[in-house]
């Protein structure tokens, strides 16, 4: 699932000025160097009144569109097998009290779940709820995947088949986490349900335009972020003694890792067949920075809900500023970008920019952490947990 955390460090913002590659069209090969500041936290969410359907530009040239279409057979052989058949897939009910059993047995299983959930601290619940809400905005993510480069059955049937299969697998994640939280009795479901509706209604704007290259970069980054986040919620759940929830989060993390591998493999193939065009797409996406898909999260009360949720994720170690740099380093390594050859001058500029980014983000992280240690902890009330205060 495309995930929701931002680079956050207890509300501390620091900036580093650097030169980067600017190209409104990765296919033009026209490069300009400009100054931009990197913030230690992601751009704050827009107000809902400011959210409108953005003007999308078609940034994929006809030539590159033909490359995309030409890989339809490759997708069938190399990507579709990464989807699991339904018959071999886990389902949410596998991890939950069995409603088909006699009432007394079902109630006993429910009682055991609630007893285990009592051990989960409030800050952990906030992050788990935020992760679940992000998963539940799946309709937005499917529309995001479908709009890039004409990935339809008419144009590229196997790319479209991947999008549908990915959506079907991801759909189980929100279903499972939502049902667990509902049964736990620890959270305010009406406020959570409102947040989900607000988020789906607000949509998201990633800055990827219609460009499949940029869309694949975005998806690769987000799938790894989700893998990290769910893996950490699994680790923490186990530490709190909730082994069933640990297995739930670990199972979801395994799905995200498999999906990450698929998107990384797709982009790797693009770099193989069109190195300069794909490298420019990576550079442009990283120039814009990765805007998290749930940045418009809102519960009807807190206009800064996403920032507060992300700050708690940072504090609990579920997703931190360092993870952003780690993900970037991982992608640079997996795509072998430092050794990529056959680039034109614009591609070389983008390559240099991207390969130098992670160390800069790492420095920002260190400075932000130093400042965070000197600040007084803040608290915020979350409607998701009945307006209880959580420190961050």
Coordinates of C-alpha atoms in Angstrom, one line a residue:
X1 CA 0.0 0.0 0.0
X2 CA 1.1 3.5 -0.7
X3 CA 1.9 4.7 2.7
X4 CA 1.3 7.9 4.7
X5 CA 4.2 9.0 6.9
X6 CA 6.2 12.1 6.3
X7 CA 9.7 13.0 7.3
X8 CA 9.1 14.3 10.8
X9 CA 11.1 15.1 13.8
X10 CA 8.8 16.3 16.6
X11 CA 7.7 19.3 14.6
X12 CA 11.3 20.5 14.1
X13 CA 12.0 22.0 10.7
X14 CA 15.5 22.6 9.3
X15 CA 16.5 23.5 5.8
X16 CA 19.5 22.7 3.6
X17 CA 20.0 24.6 0.3
X18 CA 21.3 22.6 -2.6
X19 CA 21.4 22.6 -6.3
X20 CA 19.1 20.2 -8.2
X21 CA 18.0 19.2 -11.6
X22 CA 14.8 20.9 -12.7
X23 CA 12.9 19.6 -15.7
X24 CA 9.2 20.0 -16.2
X25 CA 9.4 17.3 -18.8
X26 CA 11.8 14.4 -18.3
X27 CA 11.7 13.7 -22.0
X28 CA 12.9 17.1 -23.2
X29 CA 16.5 16.6 -22.0
X30 CA 16.5 20.3 -21.1
X31 CA 18.2 20.8 -17.8
X32 CA 18.3 23.8 -15.5
X33 CA 20.1 24.0 -12.2
X34 CA 18.1 25.7 -9.4
X35 CA 18.3 26.2 -5.7
X36 CA 15.8 24.4 -3.5
X37 CA 15.5 23.9 0.3
X38 CA 15.0 20.4 1.7
X39 CA 12.9 20.4 4.8
X40 CA 13.3 18.0 7.7
X41 CA 9.5 17.5 7.6
X42 CA 7.4 17.1 4.5
X43 CA 5.2 20.0 3.2
X44 CA 2.2 20.6 5.5
X45 CA -1.1 19.4 4.1
X46 CA -3.3 21.9 2.2
X47 CA -6.6 22.9 3.7
X48 CA -9.5 21.1 2.3
X49 CA -10.8 24.3 0.8
X50 CA -7.6 24.6 -1.2
X51 CA -7.8 21.0 -2.6
X52 CA -9.0 21.0 -6.2
X53 CA -8.5 18.7 -9.1
X54 CA -5.0 19.5 -10.2
X55 CA -4.1 20.3 -13.8
X56 CA -2.4 17.2 -15.1
X57 CA 0.1 17.4 -17.9
X58 CA 0.9 14.6 -20.3
X59 CA 4.6 14.3 -19.8
X60 CA 5.2 10.9 -21.4
X61 CA 6.2 11.3 -25.1
X62 CA 4.7 9.1 -27.7
X63 CA 8.1 7.4 -28.1
X64 CA 8.3 6.5 -24.5
X65 CA 4.7 5.4 -24.5
X66 CA 5.6 2.9 -27.1
X67 CA 8.4 1.6 -24.8
X68 CA 5.9 1.2 -22.1
X69 CA 3.5 -0.7 -24.3
X70 CA 6.4 -2.9 -25.7
X71 CA 7.0 -4.2 -22.2
X72 CA 3.5 -5.7 -21.9
X73 CA 4.8 -9.2 -22.5
X74 CA 7.6 -8.7 -20.0
X75 CA 5.1 -7.7 -17.4
X76 CA 3.2 -10.9 -18.0
X77 CA 6.3 -13.1 -17.5
X78 CA 8.1 -11.2 -14.7
X79 CA 5.6 -9.2 -12.7
X80 CA 2.2 -10.9 -12.8
X81 CA 3.7 -14.1 -11.1
X82 CA 4.5 -11.9 -8.1
X83 CA 0.7 -11.8 -7.4
X84 CA -0.5 -14.7 -5.3
X85 CA -3.5 -16.8 -6.5
X86 CA -6.6 -16.2 -4.4
X87 CA -6.6 -19.9 -3.3
X88 CA -3.2 -19.4 -1.7
X89 CA -3.8 -16.0 -0.2
X90 CA -4.5 -15.2 3.4
X91 CA -7.8 -13.6 4.3
X92 CA -8.7 -11.3 7.2
X93 CA -10.9 -13.9 8.9
X94 CA -7.8 -16.1 9.3
X95 CA -6.5 -13.8 12.1
X96 CA -9.8 -12.8 13.8
X97 CA -12.3 -14.4 16.1
X98 CA -14.2 -17.0 14.1
X99 CA -17.8 -15.8 13.7
X100 CA -18.9 -19.2 12.3
X101 CA -18.2 -20.9 15.7
X102 CA -20.9 -21.3 18.4
X103 CA -21.6 -18.0 20.2
X104 CA -19.9 -18.9 23.4
X105 CA -16.7 -19.9 21.6
X106 CA -16.7 -16.7 19.5
X107 CA -17.3 -14.6 22.5
X108 CA -14.3 -16.3 24.3
X109 CA -12.1 -15.5 21.3
X110 CA -13.3 -11.9 21.3
X111 CA -12.7 -11.6 25.1
X112 CA -9.1 -12.9 24.5
X113 CA -8.5 -10.3 21.8
X114 CA -9.7 -7.5 23.9
X115 CA -7.6 -8.6 26.8
X116 CA -4.5 -8.6 24.6
X117 CA -5.4 -5.2 23.2
X118 CA -5.5 -3.6 26.6
X119 CA -1.7 -3.9 26.7
X120 CA -1.3 -1.6 23.7
X121 CA -0.3 2.0 24.7
X122 CA -2.2 5.0 23.4
X123 CA 0.7 6.3 21.1
X124 CA 0.9 2.8 19.5
X125 CA -2.9 2.9 18.9
X126 CA -2.6 6.3 17.2
X127 CA 0.0 5.0 14.7
X128 CA -1.9 1.7 14.1
X129 CA -5.1 3.7 13.4
X130 CA -3.3 6.1 11.1
X131 CA -1.8 3.1 9.2
X132 CA -5.2 1.5 8.9
X133 CA -6.9 4.7 7.7
X134 CA -4.2 5.1 5.0
X135 CA -4.8 1.5 3.9
X136 CA -8.5 2.2 3.7
X137 CA -8.0 5.0 1.1
X138 CA -7.3 2.3 -1.5
X139 CA -9.8 3.7 -4.0
X140 CA -7.6 6.8 -4.3
X141 CA -4.5 4.7 -4.9
X142 CA -6.1 2.5 -7.5
X143 CA -7.2 5.6 -9.5
X144 CA -3.6 6.9 -9.1
X145 CA -2.2 3.7 -10.6
X146 CA -4.7 3.6 -13.4
X147 CA -4.1 7.1 -14.7
X148 CA -0.4 6.8 -15.4
X149 CA 0.5 6.6 -19.1
X150 CA -2.8 5.1 -20.1
X151 CA -2.4 1.8 -18.2
X152 CA -5.7 0.4 -19.5
X153 CA -6.7 -2.9 -20.9
X154 CA -7.0 -1.2 -24.3
X155 CA -3.3 -0.1 -24.2
X156 CA -1.4 -2.4 -22.0
X157 CA -3.5 -5.3 -20.7
X158 CA -0.9 -6.8 -18.4
X159 CA 0.0 -3.6 -16.7
X160 CA -3.7 -3.1 -16.0
X161 CA -4.0 -6.7 -14.8
X162 CA -1.2 -5.9 -12.3
X163 CA -3.0 -2.8 -11.0
X164 CA -6.2 -4.9 -10.4
X165 CA -4.3 -7.7 -8.8
X166 CA -2.4 -5.3 -6.6
X167 CA -5.6 -3.6 -5.5
X168 CA -7.2 -6.9 -4.7
X169 CA -4.3 -7.9 -2.5
X170 CA -4.1 -4.6 -0.8
X171 CA -7.8 -4.5 -0.1
X172 CA -7.3 -7.1 2.6
X173 CA -4.9 -4.9 4.6
X174 CA -7.4 -2.2 5.6
X175 CA -10.2 -4.8 6.1
X176 CA -8.1 -6.7 8.6
X177 CA -6.7 -3.8 10.6
X178 CA -10.1 -2.1 10.7
X179 CA -11.9 -5.2 12.0
X180 CA -9.2 -5.8 14.6
X181 CA -9.4 -2.2 15.9
X182 CA -13.2 -2.4 15.9
X183 CA -13.2 -5.6 17.9
X184 CA -10.6 -4.3 20.3
X185 CA -12.9 -1.7 21.8
X186 CA -9.9 0.6 22.3
X187 CA -10.7 3.2 19.6
X188 CA -13.4 5.6 18.6
X189 CA -14.8 4.0 15.4
X190 CA -17.2 6.8 14.4
X191 CA -14.3 9.3 14.3
X192 CA -12.1 6.9 12.5
X193 CA -14.8 6.3 9.9
X194 CA -15.2 10.0 9.4
X195 CA -11.5 10.3 8.8
X196 CA -11.6 7.6 6.2
X197 CA -14.4 9.3 4.3
X198 CA -12.7 12.7 4.5
X199 CA -9.5 11.2 3.2
X200 CA -11.0 9.4 0.2
X201 CA -13.1 12.4 -0.6
X202 CA -10.0 14.7 -0.6
X203 CA -7.9 12.4 -2.8
X204 CA -4.2 13.1 -3.1
X205 CA -1.7 14.9 -5.4
X206 CA 1.6 13.2 -5.8
X207 CA 3.2 15.5 -8.4
X208 CA 3.8 12.5 -10.7
X209 CA 1.6 13.9 -13.5
X210 CA 0.7 11.2 -16.1
X211 CA 4.3 10.0 -16.3
X212 CA 4.7 6.2 -15.7
X213 CA 8.4 6.6 -14.8
X214 CA 7.6 9.0 -12.0
X215 CA 4.6 6.9 -10.9
X216 CA 6.8 3.8 -10.6
X217 CA 9.4 5.8 -8.6
X218 CA 6.6 7.0 -6.3
X219 CA 5.1 3.5 -5.9
X220 CA 8.6 2.0 -5.2
X221 CA 9.3 4.5 -2.5
X222 CA 5.8 4.2 -0.9
X223 CA 5.7 0.4 -0.8
X224 CA 9.1 0.3 1.0
X225 CA 7.8 2.9 3.5
X226 CA 4.8 0.8 4.2
X227 CA 6.9 -2.3 4.6
X228 CA 9.0 -0.5 7.1
X229 CA 6.0 0.9 9.0
X230 CA 4.1 -2.4 9.3
X231 CA 7.2 -4.2 10.2
X232 CA 7.8 -1.9 13.1
X233 CA 4.2 -2.1 14.3
X234 CA 4.6 -5.8 14.3
X235 CA 7.8 -5.6 16.3
X236 CA 6.2 -3.2 18.8
X237 CA 3.0 -5.3 19.1
X238 CA 5.2 -8.3 20.0
X239 CA 7.0 -6.2 22.6
X240 CA 3.6 -5.3 24.2
X241 CA 2.6 -9.0 24.3
X242 CA 0.1 -8.9 21.5
X243 CA 1.4 -11.7 19.4
X244 CA -1.6 -12.1 17.2
X245 CA -1.4 -8.4 16.2
X246 CA 2.3 -8.8 15.6
X247 CA 1.5 -11.6 13.2
X248 CA -1.2 -9.5 11.5
X249 CA 1.2 -6.6 10.9
X250 CA 4.0 -8.9 9.9
X251 CA 1.8 -10.6 7.3
X252 CA 0.8 -7.2 5.9
X253 CA 4.5 -6.1 5.8
X254 CA 5.4 -9.2 3.8
X255 CA 2.8 -8.3 1.2
X256 CA 4.2 -4.8 1.0
X257 CA 7.7 -6.2 0.5
X258 CA 6.5 -8.3 -2.3
X259 CA 4.8 -5.3 -3.9
X260 CA 7.9 -3.2 -3.4
X261 CA 9.9 -5.8 -5.3
X262 CA 7.5 -5.7 -8.2
X263 CA 7.6 -1.9 -8.6
X264 CA 11.4 -1.8 -8.1
X265 CA 11.7 -4.5 -10.8
X266 CA 9.4 -2.5 -13.2
X267 CA 11.5 0.7 -12.8
X268 CA 14.7 -1.3 -13.1
X269 CA 13.5 -2.5 -16.5
X270 CA 12.7 1.0 -17.6
X271 CA 16.2 2.0 -16.7
X272 CA 17.5 -0.8 -18.9
X273 CA 15.5 0.1 -22.0
X274 CA 15.4 3.9 -21.6
X275 CA 18.2 4.9 -19.2
X276 CA 18.2 8.6 -19.8
X277 CA 14.4 9.0 -19.8
X278 CA 14.0 6.8 -16.7
X279 CA 16.8 8.6 -14.9
X280 CA 15.2 11.9 -15.6
X281 CA 11.9 10.6 -14.2
X282 CA 13.7 9.6 -11.0
X283 CA 15.4 13.0 -10.7
X284 CA 12.2 14.9 -11.3
X285 CA 10.3 12.8 -8.7
X286 CA 13.0 13.3 -6.1
X287 CA 13.2 17.0 -6.9
X288 CA 9.6 17.3 -6.1
X289 CA 10.1 15.1 -3.0
X290 CA 7.8 12.3 -2.0
X291 CA 4.5 13.7 -0.8
X292 CA 2.8 11.1 1.3
X293 CA -0.6 10.0 0.0
X294 CA -2.5 10.6 3.3
X295 CA -1.3 14.2 3.7
X296 CA -4.9 15.4 3.6
X297 CA -5.9 13.2 6.5
X298 CA -8.7 15.0 8.6
X299 CA -11.2 14.0 11.2
X300 CA -13.4 17.1 11.1
X301 CA -11.6 18.6 14.1
X302 CA -7.8 18.7 13.8
X303 CA -6.6 20.5 10.6
X304 CA -3.1 19.3 11.3
X305 CA -4.0 15.7 12.0
X306 CA -1.6 14.2 9.6
X307 CA 1.4 16.1 11.0
X308 CA 0.4 15.1 14.5
X309 CA 0.0 11.4 13.5
X310 CA 3.4 11.5 11.7
X311 CA 5.1 13.1 14.8
X312 CA 3.8 10.2 16.9
X313 CA 5.1 7.7 14.3
X314 CA 8.5 9.4 14.6
X315 CA 8.4 9.2 18.4
X316 CA 7.5 5.6 18.5
X317 CA 10.0 4.6 15.9
X318 CA 7.4 3.3 13.5
X319 CA 8.5 5.6 10.7
X320 CA 11.3 8.2 11.2
X321 CA 13.2 10.8 9.4
X322 CA 16.0 8.4 9.0
X323 CA 13.8 5.9 7.1
X324 CA 13.3 8.4 4.3
X325 CA 17.1 8.5 3.7
X326 CA 17.3 4.7 4.1
X327 CA 14.7 4.2 1.4
X328 CA 16.4 6.6 -1.0
X329 CA 19.7 4.8 -0.4
X330 CA 18.0 1.4 -1.0
X331 CA 16.5 2.5 -4.3
X332 CA 19.8 4.0 -5.5
X333 CA 21.5 0.7 -4.7
X334 CA 18.8 -1.6 -6.1
X335 CA 18.7 0.3 -9.4
X336 CA 22.5 0.6 -9.4
X337 CA 22.2 4.3 -10.2
X338 CA 25.7 5.2 -9.3
X339 CA 27.0 2.9 -12.0
X340 CA 24.3 3.5 -14.6
X341 CA 25.8 4.1 -18.0
X342 CA 24.6 5.2 -21.4
X343 CA 23.0 8.5 -20.1
X344 CA 22.8 11.7 -22.1
X345 CA 23.9 15.0 -20.4
X346 CA 20.5 15.5 -18.8
X347 CA 20.5 12.0 -17.4
X348 CA 24.0 12.5 -16.0
X349 CA 22.9 15.6 -14.2
X350 CA 19.9 13.8 -12.7
X351 CA 22.0 10.8 -11.7
X352 CA 24.4 13.1 -9.8
X353 CA 21.6 14.9 -8.1
X354 CA 19.8 11.7 -6.9
X355 CA 22.9 9.9 -5.8
X356 CA 23.9 12.8 -3.6
X357 CA 20.5 13.2 -1.9
X358 CA 20.6 10.6 0.8
X359 CA 23.6 12.0 2.6
X360 CA 22.0 15.4 2.7
X361 CA 18.8 14.1 4.1
X362 CA 20.9 12.2 6.7
X363 CA 22.5 15.4 7.9
X364 CA 19.1 17.0 8.2
X365 CA 17.9 14.1 10.3
X366 CA 20.9 14.5 12.6
X367 CA 20.4 18.2 13.0
X368 CA 16.6 17.8 13.6
X369 CA 17.2 15.2 16.2
X370 CA 19.7 17.4 18.0
X371 CA 17.2 20.2 18.2
X372 CA 14.3 17.9 19.1
X373 CA 16.3 16.7 22.2
X374 CA 16.4 20.4 23.4
X375 CA 12.7 21.0 23.0
X376 CA 9.9 20.5 25.5
X377 CA 7.7 17.5 24.6
X378 CA 4.2 18.4 23.3
X379 CA 0.9 16.7 23.7
X380 CA -2.1 16.5 21.4
X381 CA -5.5 15.0 21.8
X382 CA -6.6 12.4 19.2
X383 CA -10.3 11.9 18.5
X384 CA -9.4 8.3 17.4
X385 CA -8.7 7.3 21.0
X386 CA -11.5 9.3 22.6
X387 CA -9.6 12.6 22.9
X388 CA -6.9 11.1 25.0
X389 CA -3.6 13.1 25.1
X390 CA -0.5 11.6 23.4
X391 CA 3.0 13.1 23.8
X392 CA 5.4 13.6 21.0

